[in-house]
Each structure stands twice: as structure tokens, then as C-alpha cells.
GROMACS .gro file of C-alpha atoms in nm:
model
  242
    1UNK     CA    1  -1.902  -2.035  -0.304
    2UNK     CA    2  -2.002  -1.668  -0.276
    3UNK     CA    3  -2.039  -1.638  -0.653
    4UNK     CA    4  -2.257  -1.955  -0.663
    5UNK     CA    5  -2.490  -1.816  -0.395
    6UNK     CA    6  -2.499  -1.484  -0.582
    7UNK     CA    7  -2.600  -1.646  -0.915
    8UNK     CA    8  -2.860  -1.871  -0.747
    9UNK     CA    9  -3.016  -1.574  -0.569
   10UNK     CA   10  -3.050  -1.389  -0.900
   11UNK     CA   11  -3.229  -1.687  -1.053
   12UNK     CA   12  -3.466  -1.725  -0.758
   13UNK     CA   13  -3.529  -1.354  -0.697
   14UNK     CA   14  -3.462  -1.174  -1.028
   15UNK     CA   15  -3.687  -0.879  -0.942
   16UNK     CA   16  -3.487  -0.806  -0.629
   17UNK     CA   17  -3.157  -0.764  -0.813
   18UNK     CA   18  -2.998  -0.445  -0.941
   19UNK     CA   19  -2.704  -0.418  -1.177
   20UNK     CA   20  -2.471  -0.128  -1.092
   21UNK     CA   21  -2.189   0.031  -1.289
   22UNK     CA   22  -1.949   0.287  -1.142
   23UNK     CA   23  -1.725   0.458  -1.400
   24UNK     CA   24  -1.476   0.671  -1.207
   25UNK     CA   25  -1.209   0.905  -1.341
   26UNK     CA   26  -1.018   1.214  -1.241
   27UNK     CA   27  -0.670   1.340  -1.164
   28UNK     CA   28  -0.388   1.225  -0.939
   29UNK     CA   29  -0.318   1.525  -0.717
   30UNK     CA   30   0.022   1.397  -0.612
   31UNK     CA   31   0.187   1.167  -0.361
   32UNK     CA   32   0.252   1.275  -0.003
   33UNK     CA   33   0.534   1.021   0.009
   34UNK     CA   34   0.663   0.725  -0.187
   35UNK     CA   35   0.941   0.563   0.015
   36UNK     CA   36   1.131   0.291  -0.172
   37UNK     CA   37   1.415   0.065  -0.061
   38UNK     CA   38   1.490  -0.238  -0.280
   39UNK     CA   39   1.645  -0.462  -0.161
   40UNK     CA   40   1.532  -0.394   0.195
   41UNK     CA   41   1.878  -0.486   0.322
   42UNK     CA   42   2.150  -0.312   0.123
   43UNK     CA   43   1.927  -0.084  -0.082
   44UNK     CA   44   1.901   0.293  -0.043
   45UNK     CA   45   1.593   0.450   0.115
   46UNK     CA   46   1.459   0.715  -0.123
   47UNK     CA   47   1.138   0.916  -0.122
   48UNK     CA   48   1.088   0.971  -0.494
   49UNK     CA   49   0.797   1.208  -0.435
   50UNK     CA   50   1.031   1.435  -0.240
   51UNK     CA   51   1.343   1.410  -0.457
   52UNK     CA   52   1.181   1.396  -0.801
   53UNK     CA   53   0.902   1.579  -0.982
   54UNK     CA   54   0.574   1.393  -1.024
   55UNK     CA   55   0.401   1.421  -1.361
   56UNK     CA   56   0.035   1.518  -1.392
   57UNK     CA   57  -0.169   1.202  -1.426
   58UNK     CA   58  -0.528   1.114  -1.512
   59UNK     CA   59  -0.675   0.793  -1.379
   60UNK     CA   60  -0.980   0.576  -1.427
   61UNK     CA   61  -1.136   0.274  -1.262
   62UNK     CA   62  -1.436   0.057  -1.343
   63UNK     CA   63  -1.658  -0.122  -1.093
   64UNK     CA   64  -1.948  -0.349  -1.191
   65UNK     CA   65  -2.172  -0.526  -0.946
   66UNK     CA   66  -2.507  -0.657  -0.836
   67UNK     CA   67  -2.716  -0.579  -0.533
   68UNK     CA   68  -2.969  -0.850  -0.457
   69UNK     CA   69  -3.229  -0.899  -0.187
   70UNK     CA   70  -3.162  -0.535  -0.091
   71UNK     CA   71  -2.861  -0.613   0.133
   72UNK     CA   72  -2.619  -0.838  -0.057
   73UNK     CA   73  -2.361  -0.674  -0.283
   74UNK     CA   74  -2.111  -0.844  -0.514
   75UNK     CA   75  -1.877  -0.637  -0.732
   76UNK     CA   76  -1.562  -0.656  -0.940
   77UNK     CA   77  -1.316  -0.369  -0.981
   78UNK     CA   78  -1.046  -0.287  -1.234
   79UNK     CA   79  -0.821   0.000  -1.119
   80UNK     CA   80  -0.502   0.060  -1.321
   81UNK     CA   81  -0.254   0.327  -1.216
   82UNK     CA   82   0.100   0.434  -1.310
   83UNK     CA   83   0.260   0.742  -1.153
   84UNK     CA   84   0.574   0.885  -1.318
   85UNK     CA   85   0.856   1.080  -1.154
   86UNK     CA   86   1.150   1.254  -1.325
   87UNK     CA   87   1.456   1.453  -1.223
   88UNK     CA   88   1.788   1.418  -1.045
   89UNK     CA   89   1.814   1.233  -0.716
   90UNK     CA   90   1.950   1.416  -0.415
   91UNK     CA   91   2.165   1.116  -0.324
   92UNK     CA   92   2.325   0.816  -0.486
   93UNK     CA   93   2.066   0.536  -0.481
   94UNK     CA   94   2.117   0.162  -0.494
   95UNK     CA   95   1.793   0.037  -0.645
   96UNK     CA   96   1.769  -0.338  -0.697
   97UNK     CA   97   2.151  -0.359  -0.712
   98UNK     CA   98   2.187  -0.088  -0.976
   99UNK     CA   99   2.350   0.240  -0.873
  100UNK     CA  100   2.185   0.568  -0.980
  101UNK     CA  101   2.396   0.876  -0.904
  102UNK     CA  102   2.304   1.237  -0.849
  103UNK     CA  103   2.430   1.321  -1.200
  104UNK     CA  104   2.185   1.077  -1.363
  105UNK     CA  105   1.861   1.209  -1.511
  106UNK     CA  106   1.624   0.952  -1.364
  107UNK     CA  107   1.270   0.849  -1.453
  108UNK     CA  108   1.074   0.634  -1.210
  109UNK     CA  109   0.757   0.455  -1.322
  110UNK     CA  110   0.547   0.340  -1.028
  111UNK     CA  111   0.278   0.097  -1.145
  112UNK     CA  112   0.014  -0.023  -0.905
  113UNK     CA  113  -0.272  -0.198  -1.085
  114UNK     CA  114  -0.550  -0.353  -0.881
  115UNK     CA  115  -0.808  -0.621  -0.960
  116UNK     CA  116  -1.068  -0.693  -0.692
  117UNK     CA  117  -1.378  -0.896  -0.618
  118UNK     CA  118  -1.592  -0.790  -0.321
  119UNK     CA  119  -1.884  -0.925  -0.123
  120UNK     CA  120  -2.055  -0.686   0.121
  121UNK     CA  121  -2.358  -0.729   0.342
  122UNK     CA  122  -2.554  -0.417   0.437
  123UNK     CA  123  -2.652  -0.438   0.804
  124UNK     CA  124  -2.864  -0.125   0.765
  125UNK     CA  125  -3.051  -0.050   0.441
  126UNK     CA  126  -3.335   0.199   0.464
  127UNK     CA  127  -3.444   0.529   0.309
  128UNK     CA  128  -3.177   0.726   0.496
  129UNK     CA  129  -2.888   0.497   0.581
  130UNK     CA  130  -2.693   0.223   0.407
  131UNK     CA  131  -2.418   0.071   0.622
  132UNK     CA  132  -2.237  -0.249   0.540
  133UNK     CA  133  -1.914  -0.447   0.561
  134UNK     CA  134  -1.761  -0.741   0.381
  135UNK     CA  135  -1.449  -0.890   0.229
  136UNK     CA  136  -1.242  -0.804  -0.076
  137UNK     CA  137  -0.997  -1.027  -0.256
  138UNK     CA  138  -0.737  -0.813  -0.433
  139UNK     CA  139  -0.479  -0.906  -0.694
  140UNK     CA  140  -0.194  -0.654  -0.680
  141UNK     CA  141   0.007  -0.607  -1.000
  142UNK     CA  142   0.293  -0.377  -0.900
  143UNK     CA  143   0.612  -0.273  -1.074
  144UNK     CA  144   0.873  -0.011  -0.979
  145UNK     CA  145   1.111   0.087  -1.261
  146UNK     CA  146   1.414   0.319  -1.246
  147UNK     CA  147   1.553   0.439  -1.580
  148UNK     CA  148   1.857   0.646  -1.665
  149UNK     CA  149   2.020   0.578  -2.001
  150UNK     CA  150   2.166   0.317  -2.033
  151UNK     CA  151   2.050   0.189  -1.691
  152UNK     CA  152   1.707   0.027  -1.671
  153UNK     CA  153   1.606  -0.182  -1.372
  154UNK     CA  154   1.272  -0.276  -1.222
  155UNK     CA  155   1.113  -0.483  -0.949
  156UNK     CA  156   0.777  -0.652  -1.013
  157UNK     CA  157   0.541  -0.810  -0.765
  158UNK     CA  158   0.208  -0.980  -0.827
  159UNK     CA  159   0.021  -1.111  -0.526
  160UNK     CA  160  -0.307  -1.168  -0.347
  161UNK     CA  161  -0.417  -0.934  -0.067
  162UNK     CA  162  -0.728  -0.986   0.151
  163UNK     CA  163  -0.900  -0.665   0.259
  164UNK     CA  164  -1.198  -0.558   0.466
  165UNK     CA  165  -1.461  -0.368   0.269
  166UNK     CA  166  -1.691  -0.107   0.423
  167UNK     CA  167  -1.960   0.133   0.304
  168UNK     CA  168  -2.151   0.412   0.478
  169UNK     CA  169  -2.409   0.613   0.286
  170UNK     CA  170  -2.647   0.879   0.418
  171UNK     CA  171  -2.933   1.017   0.207
  172UNK     CA  172  -3.077   1.348   0.333
  173UNK     CA  173  -3.324   1.325   0.041
  174UNK     CA  174  -3.400   1.105  -0.259
  175UNK     CA  175  -3.133   1.253  -0.486
  176UNK     CA  176  -2.828   1.321  -0.267
  177UNK     CA  177  -2.606   1.074  -0.081
  178UNK     CA  178  -2.300   1.136   0.137
  179UNK     CA  179  -2.057   0.846   0.091
  180UNK     CA  180  -1.767   0.696   0.283
  181UNK     CA  181  -1.641   0.367   0.141
  182UNK     CA  182  -1.326   0.168   0.093
  183UNK     CA  183  -1.107  -0.137   0.138
  184UNK     CA  184  -0.846  -0.156   0.412
  185UNK     CA  185  -0.637  -0.394   0.623
  186UNK     CA  186  -0.310  -0.384   0.817
  187UNK     CA  187  -0.065  -0.644   0.945
  188UNK     CA  188   0.294  -0.654   1.069
  189UNK     CA  189   0.407  -0.702   0.707
  190UNK     CA  190   0.231  -0.396   0.567
  191UNK     CA  191  -0.100  -0.225   0.515
  192UNK     CA  192  -0.338  -0.114   0.241
  193UNK     CA  193  -0.613   0.147   0.235
  194UNK     CA  194  -0.822   0.264  -0.059
  195UNK     CA  195  -1.083   0.509   0.071
  196UNK     CA  196  -1.331   0.741  -0.101
  197UNK     CA  197  -1.525   1.023   0.064
  198UNK     CA  198  -1.769   1.235  -0.132
  199UNK     CA  199  -2.125   1.285  -0.248
  200UNK     CA  200  -2.346   1.152  -0.524
  201UNK     CA  201  -2.646   1.306  -0.696
  202UNK     CA  202  -2.900   1.099  -0.887
  203UNK     CA  203  -3.078   1.284  -1.167
  204UNK     CA  204  -3.301   0.979  -1.218
  205UNK     CA  205  -3.321   0.644  -1.034
  206UNK     CA  206  -3.090   0.504  -1.303
  207UNK     CA  207  -2.833   0.781  -1.362
  208UNK     CA  208  -2.619   0.970  -1.114
  209UNK     CA  209  -2.286   1.145  -1.066
  210UNK     CA  210  -2.041   1.135  -0.778
  211UNK     CA  211  -1.766   1.376  -0.674
  212UNK     CA  212  -1.508   1.341  -0.402
  213UNK     CA  213  -1.159   1.266  -0.279
  214UNK     CA  214  -0.986   0.929  -0.288
  215UNK     CA  215  -0.671   0.822  -0.109
  216UNK     CA  216  -0.465   0.508  -0.165
  217UNK     CA  217  -0.207   0.446   0.107
  218UNK     CA  218   0.001   0.154   0.219
  219UNK     CA  219   0.284  -0.075   0.127
  220UNK     CA  220   0.501  -0.362   0.240
  221UNK     CA  221   0.801  -0.414   0.468
  222UNK     CA  222   0.950  -0.760   0.424
  223UNK     CA  223   1.277  -0.938   0.352
  224UNK     CA  224   1.282  -0.826  -0.011
  225UNK     CA  225   1.142  -0.472  -0.022
  226UNK     CA  226   1.037  -0.166   0.173
  227UNK     CA  227   0.781   0.052  -0.002
  228UNK     CA  228   0.508   0.275   0.137
  229UNK     CA  229   0.320   0.540  -0.057
  230UNK     CA  230   0.030   0.783  -0.020
  231UNK     CA  231  -0.154   0.880  -0.341
  232UNK     CA  232  -0.421   1.152  -0.359
  233UNK     CA  233  -0.700   1.164  -0.619
  234UNK     CA  234  -0.964   1.415  -0.724
  235UNK     CA  235  -1.247   1.186  -0.833
  236UNK     CA  236  -1.566   1.204  -1.039
  237UNK     CA  237  -1.785   0.918  -1.151
  238UNK     CA  238  -2.087   0.818  -1.354
  239UNK     CA  239  -2.326   0.589  -1.166
  240UNK     CA  240  -2.562   0.364  -1.362
  241UNK     CA  241  -2.828   0.145  -1.200
  242UNK     CA  242  -3.043  -0.098  -1.398
   0.00000   0.00000   0.00000
């Protein structure tokens, strides 16, 4: 329904619509924690960010969207990510009913790809402030894999997650904008936050750059798994408006 309204509005008010592209990339600075216990009953709790060494990792994400009638925003996001850990565990770990001992050289691949569609309404949209909120539908494509020759076991989970989207932008002048934006939601079964804070600078009305810090935090605690992680990013992006 939202997409139908969006397309109809573009046809009726084409001059009021703007296409926006946000090409973001940077480096994963590390993980404050990545607690894993699979299965939740009988598995071993292990913080792989504490017991293993995290590899340097570049990341990228692509967001494309439209703003129409000055206040309505629809966007889609593709955000792949895999963080890799290697080393020897400080304890014997039962992961998904496979035992990894302290003598095993272990590699852990933590994949957390995200696909999202967002609608946001800007309650305030003027020359200085842009403040809005909306809803995001997220498809989570997650996989946790432990490897130690000849052992190779993984747990995959693909699911839908509803999130609340928010955006706050402040423009002290025409070129600079301070930005706080993200998707977040919590329940008794888990939580998810993906938040960016930074600044953008537009060289022209169509081309700009952004710099800042991004954090992805959250996880799930249910009958099958326990997993919570905190991932830090140094982020830069190219902003295109047409």
C-alpha cells in the first residue's frame, strides 16, 4: 500500500520528487562484544570478540530512495556484512552440538546481511531542521559458522524484523548538516539498533559527502539461540541527489 501511494504521488507531483542515493563505505573498527550460545540450552556461552582476534574488515552499504512532497521518504537498503574471528578459544565450546576445544585453531565467520525498506514522514522540514520518524521492514540474513579442520558447523537464520526509523538533521548553513539517524526496536525476545551519527557537506545541491560513526547492536534470546553483538564502524559516504 505504501509503495502504491509513493508511485501515485510521483505521477501526480513529479516536480516535487527527489531521487537520492547514499553510497556508504568504511572500516569495521571492531566488536565490543559478540556473545554466542547455540543451542541456548546446552550450548556454551562464548564471547568470540574477547577470546579470538577479529580481522580488519571493510564494509559497504547502498541506500536508494525518493523524497516526495518535501516530507515523505521511501528508501531501500542493502547492507552486507561478515566479520571474521580467528585463534584459540579460552574454553571448550559446544557450538550447535559440535565440540571445539582449546587446542583447536578456530575460525568464526559472523554474517549479518540486511535488506530493508523504509517509509519515513518528516514532521519538521525547513531550512534548518529535518526531523522525522517512520517504519522499516528488515529481512535479516544471518549465519554463524565455526570452523576447525575437520570440524565445520554453522547456524543460519533468515527472518523479518520490524523496526522504528528516525532521522534528525540540523543545517547551520546551506552546505553542512549534522545527522543522527537509524533504525531501532526492542522486545522481550531481543533488540536491534543501527544508528549513524555524523556530518555531511554538500559541494553542490546534487553532490555531497558524509563522515561519521555507525553502531550496530542487538541480538536474540529465544529457545534456539542466544546471540548479542556490538559492531563499530568508521563510515564515509557519497550522497547524490537528482
